Amino acid sequence: MRIRNAMTALGLVAMLASAGYATTAAAAPTATAKSAAETIKTFDGDYGITSDNGFQLPAIPIQKVKPQFRRQIVSYKSDEAEGTIIVNTRERHLYYILGNGEAMRYGIGVGKQGFSWSGTAYVAWKQEWPSWHPPKEMAVRRPEIAKYVDGGMNPGLSNPLGARAMYLYNEKGQDTLFRLHGTPEWASIGTAASSGCIRLINQDVIDLYSRVLPGHSTKVIVIQ
């Protein structure tokens, strides 16, 4: 993703600038309590061919995705307000708090070792079918993407950000460089394979995107 501002208050350390993403933050957020999640409703039928803004997303072979990583409403006790997003990287789950002891749960892919982080942020803005601008440091590690550093990769089915992206900022209004975004690599859900950002199946990120209102009220808590 494009580097905009230096990250400080969220606890993302100085390695952020050199890696293009961040290592684990110095201080984890205060954990939110929850009970063992019990499935209330599943959405296995929502992963078919999806037409969206002129693009046609291919169907996901959902039976190849482990049941715990498919979108579902689950029981979830939390002191956080409705609309809060809680990312549990260890579980590979993202919870969107619905209220009344329930949450929408999505399977996610998380940062591989050395590119993980924890902290509290908010969704400052969001974008449908975003362009991708990898940082220069990432291009050093992967020369084949160097051509996208300045010009960017156009939106499309092979774009690493997928169908939607939500941009996380810290409480000082600084870009954390981390995103919640879609991915064409559905098989990576449930794994630690990304360069730090949180990825979702495209059909899932479209659903999450429709629920999120940018602003300080959309709190994001990332727990390692």
Tab-separated table of C-alpha atoms in Angstrom:
chain	number	residue	atom	x	y	z
A	1	MET	CA	0.000	0.000	0.000
A	2	ARG	CA	1.155	3.612	-0.501
A	3	ILE	CA	3.029	5.111	2.447
A	4	ARG	CA	1.394	8.386	3.507
A	5	ASN	CA	2.300	9.338	7.067
A	6	ALA	CA	4.591	8.034	9.800
A	7	MET	CA	2.780	5.847	12.320
A	8	THR	CA	3.281	6.648	15.991
A	9	ALA	CA	0.426	6.415	18.486
A	10	LEU	CA	-0.826	3.022	17.425
A	11	GLY	CA	2.440	1.512	18.619
A	12	LEU	CA	3.601	0.362	15.195
A	13	VAL	CA	7.337	0.507	15.393
A	14	ALA	CA	9.937	2.164	13.210
A	15	MET	CA	10.384	-0.912	11.081
A	16	LEU	CA	7.102	0.021	9.436
A	17	ALA	CA	8.754	2.409	7.029
A	18	SER	CA	11.428	-0.024	5.980
A	19	ALA	CA	9.140	-3.022	5.585
A	20	GLY	CA	6.122	-1.372	4.007
A	21	TYR	CA	4.014	-2.789	6.849
A	22	ALA	CA	4.626	-3.266	10.563
A	23	THR	CA	5.832	-5.674	13.138
A	24	THR	CA	3.869	-6.463	16.275
A	25	ALA	CA	2.933	-3.299	18.156
A	26	ALA	CA	4.588	-2.607	21.469
A	27	ALA	CA	1.336	-2.619	23.426
A	28	ALA	CA	-1.660	-4.787	22.672
A	29	PRO	CA	-5.135	-3.259	22.995
A	30	THR	CA	-7.283	-4.045	25.957
A	31	ALA	CA	-8.970	-7.315	25.098
A	32	THR	CA	-12.708	-7.527	24.678
A	33	ALA	CA	-14.440	-10.393	26.459
A	34	LYS	CA	-16.340	-12.959	24.456
A	35	SER	CA	-17.879	-16.348	24.926
A	36	ALA	CA	-17.332	-19.447	22.827
A	37	ALA	CA	-18.946	-18.577	19.499
A	38	GLU	CA	-22.004	-20.604	18.579
A	39	THR	CA	-23.177	-20.448	14.965
A	40	ILE	CA	-26.598	-18.843	14.574
A	41	LYS	CA	-26.824	-18.424	10.786
A	42	THR	CA	-24.603	-19.368	7.850
A	43	PHE	CA	-24.240	-17.809	4.397
A	44	ASP	CA	-22.740	-20.591	2.290
A	45	GLY	CA	-25.092	-19.686	-0.561
A	46	ASP	CA	-23.577	-16.217	-0.956
A	47	TYR	CA	-20.315	-17.293	-2.609
A	48	GLY	CA	-21.533	-17.781	-6.167
A	49	ILE	CA	-20.642	-15.733	-9.245
A	50	THR	CA	-21.059	-12.088	-8.237
A	51	SER	CA	-21.512	-9.165	-10.655
A	52	ASP	CA	-20.224	-5.969	-9.098
A	53	ASN	CA	-19.479	-2.572	-10.657
A	54	GLY	CA	-18.728	-4.035	-14.067
A	55	PHE	CA	-16.632	-6.906	-12.731
A	56	GLN	CA	-17.741	-10.507	-12.441
A	57	LEU	CA	-16.245	-12.232	-9.435
A	58	PRO	CA	-15.868	-15.984	-9.906
A	59	ALA	CA	-17.708	-18.366	-7.618
A	60	ILE	CA	-15.786	-19.571	-4.574
A	61	PRO	CA	-15.666	-23.381	-4.161
A	62	ILE	CA	-16.954	-22.859	-0.659
A	63	GLN	CA	-16.842	-26.537	0.273
A	64	LYS	CA	-13.048	-26.251	0.014
A	65	VAL	CA	-13.057	-23.478	2.638
A	66	LYS	CA	-13.080	-24.781	6.205
A	67	PRO	CA	-16.499	-24.180	7.820
A	68	GLN	CA	-15.039	-21.937	10.530
A	69	PHE	CA	-13.758	-19.514	7.887
A	70	ARG	CA	-17.090	-19.070	6.078
A	71	ARG	CA	-19.227	-16.038	6.834
A	72	GLN	CA	-21.715	-16.634	9.639
A	73	ILE	CA	-23.559	-14.934	12.474
A	74	VAL	CA	-22.298	-16.199	15.803
A	75	SER	CA	-22.982	-15.606	19.470
A	76	TYR	CA	-20.401	-13.132	20.733
A	77	LYS	CA	-20.349	-11.376	24.098
A	78	SER	CA	-18.482	-8.093	24.029
A	79	ASP	CA	-18.429	-4.767	25.835
A	80	GLU	CA	-17.686	-3.003	22.542
A	81	ALA	CA	-20.335	-0.946	20.768
A	82	GLU	CA	-22.363	-2.168	17.810
A	83	GLY	CA	-20.381	-1.609	14.614
A	84	THR	CA	-16.984	-2.267	16.225
A	85	ILE	CA	-14.640	-4.524	14.268
A	86	ILE	CA	-12.563	-6.983	16.274
A	87	VAL	CA	-9.797	-8.844	14.447
A	88	ASN	CA	-8.473	-11.925	16.203
A	89	THR	CA	-5.395	-12.814	14.182
A	90	ARG	CA	-4.698	-15.998	16.124
A	91	GLU	CA	-8.159	-17.359	15.349
A	92	ARG	CA	-8.040	-15.967	11.776
A	93	HIS	CA	-11.431	-14.361	12.412
A	94	LEU	CA	-12.849	-10.858	11.999
A	95	TYR	CA	-15.942	-10.022	14.071
A	96	TYR	CA	-18.332	-7.202	13.210
A	97	ILE	CA	-20.380	-6.515	16.344
A	98	LEU	CA	-24.109	-6.657	15.610
A	99	GLY	CA	-25.280	-6.146	19.188
A	100	ASN	CA	-27.574	-8.295	21.327
A	101	GLY	CA	-24.735	-10.755	21.939
A	102	GLU	CA	-24.171	-11.474	18.241
A	103	ALA	CA	-21.515	-10.751	15.625
A	104	MET	CA	-20.983	-11.358	11.951
A	105	ARG	CA	-17.844	-13.467	11.707
A	106	TYR	CA	-15.584	-13.672	8.658
A	107	GLY	CA	-12.563	-15.840	7.952
A	108	ILE	CA	-9.416	-13.844	7.255
A	109	GLY	CA	-5.829	-14.144	6.096
A	110	VAL	CA	-3.297	-12.339	8.284
A	111	GLY	CA	0.287	-11.105	8.178
A	112	LYS	CA	3.053	-13.649	8.094
A	113	GLN	CA	5.763	-13.629	10.761
A	114	GLY	CA	7.494	-10.263	10.891
A	115	PHE	CA	4.548	-8.412	9.365
A	116	SER	CA	1.958	-8.712	12.120
A	117	TRP	CA	0.641	-6.009	14.425
A	118	SER	CA	-1.882	-5.285	17.153
A	119	GLY	CA	-3.568	-2.105	18.240
A	120	THR	CA	-6.639	0.100	17.969
A	121	ALA	CA	-7.576	2.160	14.933
A	122	TYR	CA	-10.617	3.330	12.998
A	123	VAL	CA	-11.788	3.114	9.394
A	124	ALA	CA	-10.998	6.552	8.010
A	125	TRP	CA	-12.223	5.879	4.500
A	126	LYS	CA	-13.109	3.045	2.179
A	127	GLN	CA	-13.000	2.381	-1.548
A	128	GLU	CA	-14.690	0.101	-4.039
A	129	TRP	CA	-12.365	-1.673	-6.479
A	130	PRO	CA	-9.244	0.182	-5.326
A	131	SER	CA	-5.980	0.602	-7.174
A	132	TRP	CA	-2.921	-0.976	-5.571
A	133	HIS	CA	0.272	1.008	-4.889
A	134	PRO	CA	2.872	-1.235	-3.239
A	135	PRO	CA	5.558	0.587	-1.223
A	136	LYS	CA	9.069	0.790	-2.626
A	137	GLU	CA	10.363	-1.466	0.128
A	138	MET	CA	8.044	-4.240	-1.013
A	139	ALA	CA	9.233	-3.790	-4.591
A	140	VAL	CA	12.805	-4.336	-3.414
A	141	ARG	CA	11.757	-7.738	-2.095
A	142	ARG	CA	9.610	-8.456	-5.141
A	143	PRO	CA	11.090	-6.741	-8.234
A	144	GLU	CA	8.232	-7.965	-10.429
A	145	ILE	CA	5.863	-5.461	-8.785
A	146	ALA	CA	8.184	-2.442	-9.071
A	147	LYS	CA	6.207	-1.124	-12.052
A	148	TYR	CA	3.188	-0.572	-9.785
A	149	VAL	CA	4.936	1.599	-7.174
A	150	ASP	CA	4.307	4.876	-8.988
A	151	GLY	CA	1.599	4.076	-11.504
A	152	GLY	CA	-0.348	1.621	-9.399
A	153	MET	CA	-2.166	-1.532	-10.471
A	154	ASN	CA	-5.594	-0.827	-11.898
A	155	PRO	CA	-8.681	-2.329	-10.246
A	156	GLY	CA	-9.471	-5.820	-11.451
A	157	LEU	CA	-9.896	-9.462	-10.609
A	158	SER	CA	-6.148	-9.972	-10.088
A	159	ASN	CA	-5.597	-6.831	-7.980
A	160	PRO	CA	-4.267	-7.855	-4.523
A	161	LEU	CA	-6.731	-5.512	-2.792
A	162	GLY	CA	-9.689	-7.264	-4.350
A	163	ALA	CA	-13.154	-5.747	-4.599
A	164	ARG	CA	-13.004	-3.442	-1.572
A	165	ALA	CA	-10.518	-1.784	0.770
A	166	MET	CA	-10.983	-0.065	4.131
A	167	TYR	CA	-8.138	2.148	5.325
A	168	LEU	CA	-7.142	2.165	8.990
A	169	TYR	CA	-5.941	5.341	10.704
A	170	ASN	CA	-4.820	5.908	14.279
A	171	GLU	CA	-6.474	8.250	16.769
A	172	LYS	CA	-4.182	11.100	15.637
A	173	GLY	CA	-5.536	10.790	12.117
A	174	GLN	CA	-2.408	9.162	10.715
A	175	ASP	CA	-2.499	6.370	8.153
A	176	THR	CA	-1.421	3.100	9.767
A	177	LEU	CA	-0.659	1.648	6.310
A	178	PHE	CA	-2.894	-1.302	7.182
A	179	ARG	CA	-6.034	-2.240	5.313
A	180	LEU	CA	-8.999	-4.536	5.528
A	181	HIS	CA	-9.367	-5.687	1.948
A	182	GLY	CA	-10.516	-8.377	-0.420
A	183	THR	CA	-8.325	-10.887	-2.182
A	184	PRO	CA	-8.505	-13.048	-5.293
A	185	GLU	CA	-6.554	-15.700	-3.353
A	186	TRP	CA	-9.467	-17.278	-1.494
A	187	ALA	CA	-7.347	-20.304	-0.543
A	188	SER	CA	-5.152	-18.045	1.641
A	189	ILE	CA	-8.014	-17.414	4.075
A	190	GLY	CA	-7.191	-18.998	7.418
A	191	THR	CA	-3.440	-18.656	6.851
A	192	ALA	CA	-0.663	-16.184	7.693
A	193	ALA	CA	0.432	-15.224	4.203
A	194	SER	CA	-0.035	-11.483	3.718
A	195	SER	CA	2.400	-8.615	4.184
A	196	GLY	CA	0.492	-7.400	7.206
A	197	CYS	CA	-2.945	-6.367	6.006
A	198	ILE	CA	-6.135	-8.289	6.803
A	199	ARG	CA	-7.611	-10.014	3.745
A	200	LEU	CA	-11.078	-11.452	3.220
A	201	ILE	CA	-12.784	-13.419	0.467
A	202	ASN	CA	-14.107	-10.866	-2.046
A	203	GLN	CA	-17.744	-11.807	-1.433
A	204	ASP	CA	-17.126	-11.326	2.293
A	205	VAL	CA	-15.352	-7.991	2.016
A	206	ILE	CA	-18.266	-6.667	-0.066
A	207	ASP	CA	-20.617	-7.656	2.759
A	208	LEU	CA	-18.399	-6.096	5.445
A	209	TYR	CA	-17.923	-2.938	3.373
A	210	SER	CA	-21.689	-2.447	3.154
A	211	ARG	CA	-21.894	-2.401	6.970
A	212	VAL	CA	-18.990	-0.047	7.704
A	213	LEU	CA	-19.451	3.701	8.026
A	214	PRO	CA	-16.075	5.502	7.906
A	215	GLY	CA	-15.241	7.694	10.857
A	216	HIS	CA	-14.027	7.562	14.440
A	217	SER	CA	-17.158	5.660	15.442
A	218	THR	CA	-15.977	2.616	13.457
A	219	LYS	CA	-13.437	1.279	15.920
A	220	VAL	CA	-11.088	-1.517	14.852
A	221	ILE	CA	-9.340	-3.625	17.478
A	222	VAL	CA	-6.625	-6.021	16.341
A	223	ILE	CA	-5.621	-8.733	18.805
A	224	GLN	CA	-2.630	-11.023	18.325
